XYZ file of C-alpha atoms in Angstrom:
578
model
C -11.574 43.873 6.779
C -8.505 41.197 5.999
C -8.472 40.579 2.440
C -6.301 36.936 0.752
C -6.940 34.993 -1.812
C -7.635 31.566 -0.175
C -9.186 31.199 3.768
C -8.318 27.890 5.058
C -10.584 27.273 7.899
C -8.974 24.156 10.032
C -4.882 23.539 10.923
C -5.517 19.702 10.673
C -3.244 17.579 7.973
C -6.346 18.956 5.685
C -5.689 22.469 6.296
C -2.077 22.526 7.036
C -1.311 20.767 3.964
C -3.524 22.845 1.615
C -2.170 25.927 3.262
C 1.542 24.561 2.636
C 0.922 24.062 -0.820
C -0.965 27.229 -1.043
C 1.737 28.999 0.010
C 4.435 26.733 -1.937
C 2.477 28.011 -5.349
C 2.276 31.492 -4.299
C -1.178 32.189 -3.212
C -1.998 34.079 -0.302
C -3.559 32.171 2.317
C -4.425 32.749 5.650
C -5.436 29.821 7.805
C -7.330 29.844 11.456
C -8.299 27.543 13.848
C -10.199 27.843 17.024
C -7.358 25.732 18.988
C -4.377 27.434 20.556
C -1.564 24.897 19.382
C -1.483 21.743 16.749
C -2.731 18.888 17.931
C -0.858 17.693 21.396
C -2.415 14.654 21.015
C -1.161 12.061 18.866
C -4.883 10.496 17.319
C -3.896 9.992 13.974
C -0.819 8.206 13.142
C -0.574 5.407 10.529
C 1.333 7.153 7.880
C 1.180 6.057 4.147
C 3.215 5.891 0.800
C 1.604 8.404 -0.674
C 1.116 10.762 1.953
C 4.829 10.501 2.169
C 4.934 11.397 -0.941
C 3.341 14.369 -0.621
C 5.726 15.360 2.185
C 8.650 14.316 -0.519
C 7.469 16.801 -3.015
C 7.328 19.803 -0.606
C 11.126 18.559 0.657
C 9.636 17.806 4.284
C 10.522 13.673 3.926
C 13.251 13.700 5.902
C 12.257 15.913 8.565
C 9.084 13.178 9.103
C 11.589 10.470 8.980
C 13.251 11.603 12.023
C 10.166 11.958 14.056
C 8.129 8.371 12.883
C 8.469 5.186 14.117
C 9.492 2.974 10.667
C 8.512 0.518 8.940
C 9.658 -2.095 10.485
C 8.451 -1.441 14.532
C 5.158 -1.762 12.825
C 5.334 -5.135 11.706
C 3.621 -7.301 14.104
C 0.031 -7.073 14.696
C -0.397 -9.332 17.923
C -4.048 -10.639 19.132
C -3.902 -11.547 22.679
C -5.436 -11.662 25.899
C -3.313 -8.950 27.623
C 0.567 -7.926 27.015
C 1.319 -10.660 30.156
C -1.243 -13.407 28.779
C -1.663 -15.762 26.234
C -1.188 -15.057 22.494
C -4.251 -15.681 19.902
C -2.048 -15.248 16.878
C -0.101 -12.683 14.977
C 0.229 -11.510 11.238
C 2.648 -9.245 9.687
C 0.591 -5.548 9.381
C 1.238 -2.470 7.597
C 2.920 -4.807 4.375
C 5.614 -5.946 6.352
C 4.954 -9.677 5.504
C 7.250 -10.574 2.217
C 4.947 -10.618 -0.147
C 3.443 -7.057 0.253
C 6.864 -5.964 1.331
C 7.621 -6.339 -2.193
C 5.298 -4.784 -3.756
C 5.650 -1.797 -1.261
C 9.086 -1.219 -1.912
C 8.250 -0.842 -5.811
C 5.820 1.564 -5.830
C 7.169 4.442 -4.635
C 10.459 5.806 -3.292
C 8.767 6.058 0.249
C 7.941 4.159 3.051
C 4.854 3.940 5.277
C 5.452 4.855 8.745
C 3.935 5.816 11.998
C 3.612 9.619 11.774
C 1.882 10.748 15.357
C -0.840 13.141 14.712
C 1.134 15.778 17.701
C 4.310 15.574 15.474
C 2.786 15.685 11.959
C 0.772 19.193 12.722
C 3.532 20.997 13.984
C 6.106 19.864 11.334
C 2.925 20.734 8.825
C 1.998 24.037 10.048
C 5.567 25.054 10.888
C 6.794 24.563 6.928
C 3.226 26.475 6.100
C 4.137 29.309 7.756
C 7.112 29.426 7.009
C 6.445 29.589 3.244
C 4.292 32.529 3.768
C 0.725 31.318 5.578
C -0.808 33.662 7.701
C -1.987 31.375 10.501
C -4.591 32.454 13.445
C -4.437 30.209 16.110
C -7.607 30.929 18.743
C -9.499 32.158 16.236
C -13.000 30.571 15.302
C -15.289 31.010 12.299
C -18.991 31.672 13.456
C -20.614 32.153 9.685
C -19.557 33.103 6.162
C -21.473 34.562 3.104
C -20.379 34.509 -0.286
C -21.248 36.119 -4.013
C -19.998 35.471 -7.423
C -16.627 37.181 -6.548
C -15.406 35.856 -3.441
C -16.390 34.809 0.289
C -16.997 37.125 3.212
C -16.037 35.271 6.515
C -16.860 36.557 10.090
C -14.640 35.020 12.565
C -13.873 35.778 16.790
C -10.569 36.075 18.569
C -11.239 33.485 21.310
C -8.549 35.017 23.443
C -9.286 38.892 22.844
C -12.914 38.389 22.066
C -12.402 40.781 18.702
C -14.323 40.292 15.715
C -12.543 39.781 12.361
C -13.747 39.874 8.942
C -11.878 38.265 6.626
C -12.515 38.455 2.632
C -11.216 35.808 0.461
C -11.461 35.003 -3.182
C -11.819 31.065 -2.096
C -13.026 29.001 1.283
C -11.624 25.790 1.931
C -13.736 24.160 4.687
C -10.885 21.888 6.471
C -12.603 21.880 10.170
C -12.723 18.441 11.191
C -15.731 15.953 11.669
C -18.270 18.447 13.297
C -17.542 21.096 10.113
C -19.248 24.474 10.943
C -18.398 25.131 6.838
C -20.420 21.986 5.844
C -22.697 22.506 7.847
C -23.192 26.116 7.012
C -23.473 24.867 3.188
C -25.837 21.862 3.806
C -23.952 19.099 2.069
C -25.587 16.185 2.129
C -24.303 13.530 4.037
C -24.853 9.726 3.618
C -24.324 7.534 6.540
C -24.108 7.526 10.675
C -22.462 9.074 13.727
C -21.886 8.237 16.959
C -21.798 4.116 15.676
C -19.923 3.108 19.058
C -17.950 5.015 21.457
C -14.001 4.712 22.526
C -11.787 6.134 25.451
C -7.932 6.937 24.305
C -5.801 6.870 27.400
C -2.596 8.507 27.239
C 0.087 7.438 29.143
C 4.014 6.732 29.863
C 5.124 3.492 30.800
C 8.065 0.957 30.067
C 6.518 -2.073 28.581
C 9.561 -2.943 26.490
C 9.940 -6.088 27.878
C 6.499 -7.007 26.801
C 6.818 -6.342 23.052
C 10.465 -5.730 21.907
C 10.570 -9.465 20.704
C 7.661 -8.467 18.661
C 7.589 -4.910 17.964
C 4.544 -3.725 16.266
C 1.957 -0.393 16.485
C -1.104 -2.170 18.029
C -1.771 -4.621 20.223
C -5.423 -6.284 20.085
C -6.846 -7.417 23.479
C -9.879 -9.786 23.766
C -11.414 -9.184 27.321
C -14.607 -9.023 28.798
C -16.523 -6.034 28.579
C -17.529 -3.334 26.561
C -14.230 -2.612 24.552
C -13.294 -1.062 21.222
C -16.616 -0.495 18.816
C -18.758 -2.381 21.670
C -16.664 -5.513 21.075
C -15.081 -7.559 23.817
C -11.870 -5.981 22.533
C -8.973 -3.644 23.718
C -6.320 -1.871 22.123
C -2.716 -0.838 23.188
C -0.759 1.317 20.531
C 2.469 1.938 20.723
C 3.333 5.874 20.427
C 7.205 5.843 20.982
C 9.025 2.427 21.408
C 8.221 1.406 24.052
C 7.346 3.861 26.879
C 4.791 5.988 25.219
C 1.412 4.638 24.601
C -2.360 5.299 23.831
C -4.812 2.491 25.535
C -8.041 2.195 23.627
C -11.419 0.832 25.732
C -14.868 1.711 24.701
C -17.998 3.280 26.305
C -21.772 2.691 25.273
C -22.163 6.425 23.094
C -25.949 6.762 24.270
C -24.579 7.847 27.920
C -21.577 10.102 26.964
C -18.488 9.055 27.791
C -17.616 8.606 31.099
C -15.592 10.678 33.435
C -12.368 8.918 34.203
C -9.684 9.648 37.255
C -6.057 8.571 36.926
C -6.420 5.729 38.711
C -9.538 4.541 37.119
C -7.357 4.990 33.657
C -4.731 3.210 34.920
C -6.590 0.459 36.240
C -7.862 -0.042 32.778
C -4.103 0.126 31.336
C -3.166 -2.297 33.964
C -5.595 -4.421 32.609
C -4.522 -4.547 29.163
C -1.059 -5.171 30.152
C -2.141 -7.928 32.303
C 0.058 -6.666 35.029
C -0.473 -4.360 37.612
C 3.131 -3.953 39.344
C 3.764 -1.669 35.445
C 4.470 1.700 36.939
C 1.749 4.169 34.645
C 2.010 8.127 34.309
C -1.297 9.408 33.081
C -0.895 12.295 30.136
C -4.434 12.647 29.117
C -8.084 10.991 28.838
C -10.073 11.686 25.211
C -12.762 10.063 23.664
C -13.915 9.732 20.273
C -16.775 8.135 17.943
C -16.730 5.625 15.589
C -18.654 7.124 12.548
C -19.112 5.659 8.931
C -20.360 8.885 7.295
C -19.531 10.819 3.502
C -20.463 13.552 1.823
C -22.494 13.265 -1.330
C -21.610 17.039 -2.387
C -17.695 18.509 -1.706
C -18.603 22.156 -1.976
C -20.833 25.168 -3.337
C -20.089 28.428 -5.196
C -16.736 29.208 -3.987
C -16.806 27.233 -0.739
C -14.967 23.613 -0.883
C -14.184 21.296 1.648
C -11.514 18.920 2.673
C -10.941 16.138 5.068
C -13.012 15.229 7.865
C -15.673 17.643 6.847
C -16.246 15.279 4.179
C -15.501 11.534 4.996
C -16.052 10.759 8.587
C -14.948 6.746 9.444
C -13.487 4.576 12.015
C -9.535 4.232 11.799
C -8.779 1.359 10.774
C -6.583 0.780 7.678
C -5.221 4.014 8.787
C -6.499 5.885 5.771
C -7.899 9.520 7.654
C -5.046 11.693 7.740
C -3.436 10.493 4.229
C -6.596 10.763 2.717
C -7.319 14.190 3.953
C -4.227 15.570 2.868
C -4.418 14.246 -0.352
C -7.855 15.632 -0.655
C -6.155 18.982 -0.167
C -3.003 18.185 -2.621
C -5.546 17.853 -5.463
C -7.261 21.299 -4.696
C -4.601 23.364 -3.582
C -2.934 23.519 -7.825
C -6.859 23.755 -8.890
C -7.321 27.210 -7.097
C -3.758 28.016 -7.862
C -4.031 28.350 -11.663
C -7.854 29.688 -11.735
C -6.832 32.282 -9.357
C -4.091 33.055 -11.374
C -5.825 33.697 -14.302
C -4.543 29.931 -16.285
C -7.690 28.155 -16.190
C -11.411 28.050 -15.983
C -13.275 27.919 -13.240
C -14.465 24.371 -14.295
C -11.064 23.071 -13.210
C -12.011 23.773 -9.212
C -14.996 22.104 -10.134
C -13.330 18.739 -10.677
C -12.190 18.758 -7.270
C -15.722 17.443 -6.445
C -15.751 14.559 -9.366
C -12.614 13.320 -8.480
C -12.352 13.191 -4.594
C -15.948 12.695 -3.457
C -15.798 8.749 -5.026
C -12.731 8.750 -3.036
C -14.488 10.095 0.054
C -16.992 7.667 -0.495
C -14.545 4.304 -0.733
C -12.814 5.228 2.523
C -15.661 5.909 4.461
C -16.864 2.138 3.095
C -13.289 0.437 3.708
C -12.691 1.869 7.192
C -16.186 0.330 8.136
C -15.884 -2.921 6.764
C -12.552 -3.388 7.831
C -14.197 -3.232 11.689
C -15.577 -6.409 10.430
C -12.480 -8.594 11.413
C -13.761 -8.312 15.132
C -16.929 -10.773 14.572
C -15.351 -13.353 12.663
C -12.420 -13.231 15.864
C -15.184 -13.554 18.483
C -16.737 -16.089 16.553
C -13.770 -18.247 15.937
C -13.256 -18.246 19.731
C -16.929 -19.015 20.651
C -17.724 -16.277 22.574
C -20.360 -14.894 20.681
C -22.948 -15.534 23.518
C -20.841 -15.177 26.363
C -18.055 -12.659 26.782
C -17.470 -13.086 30.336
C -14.269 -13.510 31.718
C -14.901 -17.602 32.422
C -15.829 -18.221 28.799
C -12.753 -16.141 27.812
C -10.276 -18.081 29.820
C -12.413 -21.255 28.859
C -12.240 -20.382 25.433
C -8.203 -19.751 25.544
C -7.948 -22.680 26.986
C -9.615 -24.782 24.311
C -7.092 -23.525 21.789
C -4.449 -25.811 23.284
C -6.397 -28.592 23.942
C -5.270 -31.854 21.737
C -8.531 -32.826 20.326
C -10.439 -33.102 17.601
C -12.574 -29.736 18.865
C -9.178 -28.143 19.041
C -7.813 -28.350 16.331
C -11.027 -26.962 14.486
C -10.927 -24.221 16.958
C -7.281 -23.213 16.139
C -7.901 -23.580 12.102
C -10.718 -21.085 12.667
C -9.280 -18.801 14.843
C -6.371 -19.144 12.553
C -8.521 -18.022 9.765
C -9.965 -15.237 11.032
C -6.748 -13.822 12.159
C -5.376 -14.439 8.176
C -8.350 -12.317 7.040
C -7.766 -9.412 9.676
C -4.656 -8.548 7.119
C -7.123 -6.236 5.192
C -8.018 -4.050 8.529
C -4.083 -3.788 8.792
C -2.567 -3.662 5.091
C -3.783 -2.279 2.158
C -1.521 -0.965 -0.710
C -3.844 -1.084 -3.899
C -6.657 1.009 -1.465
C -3.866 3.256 -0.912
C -2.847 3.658 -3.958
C -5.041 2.788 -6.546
C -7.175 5.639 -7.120
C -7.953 6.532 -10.253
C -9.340 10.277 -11.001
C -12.032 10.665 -13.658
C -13.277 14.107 -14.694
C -12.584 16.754 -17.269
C -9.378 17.722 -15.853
C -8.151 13.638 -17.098
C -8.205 12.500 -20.443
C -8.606 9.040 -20.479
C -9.544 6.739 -23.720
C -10.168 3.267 -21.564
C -11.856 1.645 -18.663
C -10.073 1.865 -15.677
C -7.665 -1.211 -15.133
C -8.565 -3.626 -12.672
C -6.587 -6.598 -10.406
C -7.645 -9.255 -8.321
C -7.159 -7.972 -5.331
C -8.252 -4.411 -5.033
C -7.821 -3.910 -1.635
C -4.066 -5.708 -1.085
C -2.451 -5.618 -4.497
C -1.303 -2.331 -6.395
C -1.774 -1.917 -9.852
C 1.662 -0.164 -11.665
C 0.221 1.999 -14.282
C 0.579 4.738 -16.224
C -3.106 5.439 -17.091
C -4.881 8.552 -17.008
C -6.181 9.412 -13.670
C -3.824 7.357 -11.936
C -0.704 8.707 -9.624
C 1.925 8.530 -11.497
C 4.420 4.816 -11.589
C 7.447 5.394 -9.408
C 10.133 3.894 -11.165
C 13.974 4.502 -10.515
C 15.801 6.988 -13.195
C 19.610 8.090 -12.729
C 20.766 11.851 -13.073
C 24.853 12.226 -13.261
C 24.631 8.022 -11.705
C 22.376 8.968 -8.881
C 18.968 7.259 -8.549
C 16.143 9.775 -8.986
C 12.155 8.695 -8.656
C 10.219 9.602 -11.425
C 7.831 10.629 -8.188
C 10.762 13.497 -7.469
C 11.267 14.867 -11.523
C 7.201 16.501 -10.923
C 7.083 20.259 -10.862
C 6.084 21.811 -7.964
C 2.738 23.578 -9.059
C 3.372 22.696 -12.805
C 2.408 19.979 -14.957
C 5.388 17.452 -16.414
C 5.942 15.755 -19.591
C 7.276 12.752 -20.123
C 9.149 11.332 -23.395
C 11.573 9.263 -24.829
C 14.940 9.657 -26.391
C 12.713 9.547 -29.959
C 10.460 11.991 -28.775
C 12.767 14.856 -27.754
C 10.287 17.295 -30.007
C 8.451 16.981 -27.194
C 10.043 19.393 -25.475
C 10.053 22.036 -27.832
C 5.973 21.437 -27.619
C 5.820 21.904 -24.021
C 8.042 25.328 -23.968
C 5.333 26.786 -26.480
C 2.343 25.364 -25.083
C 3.263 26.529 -22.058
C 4.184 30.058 -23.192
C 1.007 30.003 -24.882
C -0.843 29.347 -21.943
C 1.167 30.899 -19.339
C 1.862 27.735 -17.265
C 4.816 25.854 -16.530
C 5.344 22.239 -18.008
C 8.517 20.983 -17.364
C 9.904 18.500 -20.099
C 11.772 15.413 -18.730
C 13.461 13.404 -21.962
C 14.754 10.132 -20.906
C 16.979 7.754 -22.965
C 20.889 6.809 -22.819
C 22.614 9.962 -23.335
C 20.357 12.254 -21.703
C 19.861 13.958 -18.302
C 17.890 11.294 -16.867
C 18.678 7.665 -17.843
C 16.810 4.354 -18.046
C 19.387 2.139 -16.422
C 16.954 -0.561 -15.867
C 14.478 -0.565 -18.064
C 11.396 0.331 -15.945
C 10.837 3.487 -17.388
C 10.191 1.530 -20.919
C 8.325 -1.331 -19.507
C 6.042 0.572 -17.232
C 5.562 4.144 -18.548
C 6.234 4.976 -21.998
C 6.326 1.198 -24.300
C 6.840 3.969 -27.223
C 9.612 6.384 -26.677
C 8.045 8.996 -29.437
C 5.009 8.611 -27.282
C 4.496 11.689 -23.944
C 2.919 11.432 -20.441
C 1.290 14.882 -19.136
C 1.579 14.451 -15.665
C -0.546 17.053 -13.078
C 0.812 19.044 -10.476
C -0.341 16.413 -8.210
C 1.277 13.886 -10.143
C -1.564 12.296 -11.235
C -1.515 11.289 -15.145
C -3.675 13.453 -17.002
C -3.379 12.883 -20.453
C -1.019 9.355 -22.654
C -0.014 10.181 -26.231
C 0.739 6.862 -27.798
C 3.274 8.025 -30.023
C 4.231 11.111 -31.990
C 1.267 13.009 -33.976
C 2.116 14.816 -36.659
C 1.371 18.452 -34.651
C 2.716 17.665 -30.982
C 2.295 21.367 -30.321
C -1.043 21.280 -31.338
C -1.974 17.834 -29.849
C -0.934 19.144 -25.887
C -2.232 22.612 -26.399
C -5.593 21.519 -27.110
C -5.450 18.929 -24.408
C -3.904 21.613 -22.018
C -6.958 23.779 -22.612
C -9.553 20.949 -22.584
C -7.772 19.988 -18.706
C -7.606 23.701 -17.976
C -11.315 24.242 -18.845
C -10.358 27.034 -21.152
C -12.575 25.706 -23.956
């Protein structure tokens, strides 16, 4: 029998991630999958703030840099009826257009990106490793039992065919949509599978000349046919600029999907391009569903899971791989103190109360951000017909100077304007607010008027912690990068330097790490414009207790009379030592 403290079950930005972090806090891990290598696909690959942010904190930013495609190749999200035919319209995607460019910029010290799914994994389990995971490739978990003191799993070499027993103190389920783990615990699932059906074609080709005077990550074909979700639409996603790309057509998912050649793939890329002289190199042929599923219940006993295994939804907005690793950045520190004997078990339990409303939202965003197709088809009047005649007829009525033209192009215009939320989305990126034990919070959650689009810059408890720019020694620092790595933070002002005597014996007390950060004129980190004031601290005597995770768990106002007693008790009331 193996013996660890935490089995990861799953190599997937879920498990990779909670296995780096595992590892970065010092808990034995071991992680297995039944695949032979990371993904050498690249599925997933819209890349957010805040899972850049993540990547920051573990020092892997830069390396991710290198391999994405920025910011700013992202920007144009074209509707059309092939790369070679007539444009529908365009909007700026991925808050590229001015006004969410803005607000981008100022909430965090990172940009979003396109991350590839077949460069993320490696770079993922590679730093994992590296920091002391035991990883198992080939290796696939048939069944687990588990008792008050830890989990039993029984697992099979796929290669050798040996049986392995593995014995760990916690199981983190992080095996993809078709979970053996949740299944295995029966959560209860709310929602479908298996909605609509779509083919990703992989393939090399130079079509540089088609989009390099409007470089963006998808392209959005309407042709005839049974395309993306069952609409009359294609898609052509760029991979690497411009000769690597993924070609997205759908099936009907009561047959199966069907059994391509290479030259029945490329006749569909060819199609998409709208020109068949394009010289096409076939990589691969997958398929994959378009669910809108969540699970109601994250875990059981000592079992929890992560990712995929818990919110199952179509891609757009981009928010499956971010959200899954985030899911695992908010368990990994949870496990990490309760296994090392710094907190109650009840602080694993919040896992569940704060990511399962989270599961829940993105499952419900990804699927109503599909809606932009409709209104699109509608616009064009093609609702009843989607052959190729009423397509081209239906083009051709956009340019037509009359009267029934012009209220064609305002509608089609419309419904491109509103496709922004299928594309762009900071304040669903970023404003989620945690509520549970481990988060003491005194007020209702702030609100904005656009949820979906607009970020709210907050200090409040349960919220990520507001990224504003500090200097050290002149040099800009994020308040983002001043976070311990597996220990909480506190905040203060120049008046509130007691503070930090507070946090050293609170945290002796308790035997975790809180890191005191003073900042005023004069000390380590400055406040050269102001932002730290105005948006995290109006009271300098006042203290933030930021999580591991950087979330804000606890806002002192200004001084009390005890501070040692005021953020010991709190510490123990997060740490569910009471």
């Amino acid at each position: 029998m193996i013996e660890t403290e935490v089995l990861v079950v799953g190599a997937g930005p879920a498990g990779a991630t909670a296995a780096l972090a595992l590892s970065e806090y010092r808990i034995a891990n071991i992680c297995l999958t039944k695949y032979r290598s990371p993904s050498p696909t690249p599925r997933a690959h819209i890349f957010n703030q805040r899972a850049m942010e993540i990547l920051r904190h573990f020092g892997l930013e830069n390396e991710a840099v290198a391999l994405e495609m920025p910011q700013a190749l992202m920007a144009e999200q074209v509707f059309c009826t092939s790369l070679a035919g007539p444009e529908i319209g365009r909007l700026k995607a991925w808050h590229n257009h001015p006004r969410l460019k803005a607000q981008h910029d100022l909430i965090s010290p990172c940009a979003i990106g396109d991350l590839p799914q077949d460069r993320l994994e490696p770079m993922l389990v590679s730093a994992a490793m590296k920091r002391g995971t035991n990883l198992m490739f080939s290796t696939e978990l048939e069944r687990f039992e588990q008792d008050a003191q830890g989990v039993t799993a029984y697992a099979r070499n796929l290669v050798t065919q040996e049986p392995l027993v593995i014995r760990a103190k916690y199981m983190i389920g992080a095996d993809g949509s078709n979970s053996r783990v949740a299944e295995q615990l029966a959560l209860p699932m709310v929602g479908k599978m298996g909605l609509g059906g779509s083919l990703g074609i992989i393939f090399r080709a130079d079509l540089a000349r088609f989009v390099a005077h409007r470089p963006g990550v998808m392209y959005w074909m309407v042709q005839p046919g049974r395309g993306m979700g069952g609409f009359p639409v294609g898609v052509l996603r760029a991979v690497e600029p411009w000769d690597r790309w993924v070609g997205t057509w759908g099936f009907d998912p009561s047959t199966g999907p069907p059994s391509l050649s290479d030259a029945e793939a490329t006749a569909i890329v060819h199609r998409l391009v709208g020109d068949s002289s394009v010289a096409v190199e076939i990589e691969a042929i997958s398929s994959w569903s378009i669910n809108s599923m969540f699970a109601t219940r994250l875990s059981a006993g000592r079992v929890l899971c992560v990712g995929d295994a818990i919110h199952r939804h179509t891609p757009m907005n981009g928010l499956g791989s971010n959200t899954s690793m985030q899911d695992s950045f908010n368990l990994a520190w949870k496990l990490a103190l309760v296994l090392r004997g710094h907190a109650g078990p009840g602080l694993v339990a919040t896992f569940e109360d704060e990511r399962q409303p989270v599961a829940q939202f993105v499952v419900q965003r990804a699927f109503q951000s599909l809606g932009i197709l409709p209104p699109l088809i509608a616009a064009l009047g093609i609702d009843d017909d989607r052959s190729a005649g009423a397509i081209d007829e239906a083009i051709a009525g956009l340019a037509a100077p009359t009267s029934e033209g012009a209220t064609r192009r305002a509608a089609v215009r419309h419904a491109v304007d509103a496709a922004v939320y299928g594309f762009s989305g900071l304040g669903a990126e970023t404003n989620i607010v945690y509520r549970s034990t481990a988060v003491l919070a005194d007020a209702p959650a702030l609100s904005n008027d656009d949820p979906d689009l607009e970020a709210i810059i907050a200090t409040e408890p349960g919220r990520r912690l507001a990224h504003v720019w500090l200097t050290c020694d002149g040099v800009q620092v994020s308040t983002l990068d001043l976070c311990a790595r597996g220990g909480f933070t506190l905040f203060t002002g120049l008046a509130g330097a007691q503070w930090a005597t507070a946090a050293r014996t609170a945290g002796e007390a308790l035997g975790v790490t809180i890191a005191a950060r003073v900042v005023g004129p004069g000390a380590r980190w400055e406040d050269p414009y102001g932002d730290f004031a105005r948006r995290c601290l109006a009271d300098e005597t006042g203290a933030l207790l930021v999580r591991p995770d950087q979330h804000v768990a606890w806002h002192a106002s200004s001084m009390p009379q005890d501070p040692q007693h005021a953020l010991q008790s709190t510490l123990r009331a997060i740490l569910a030592l009471d």
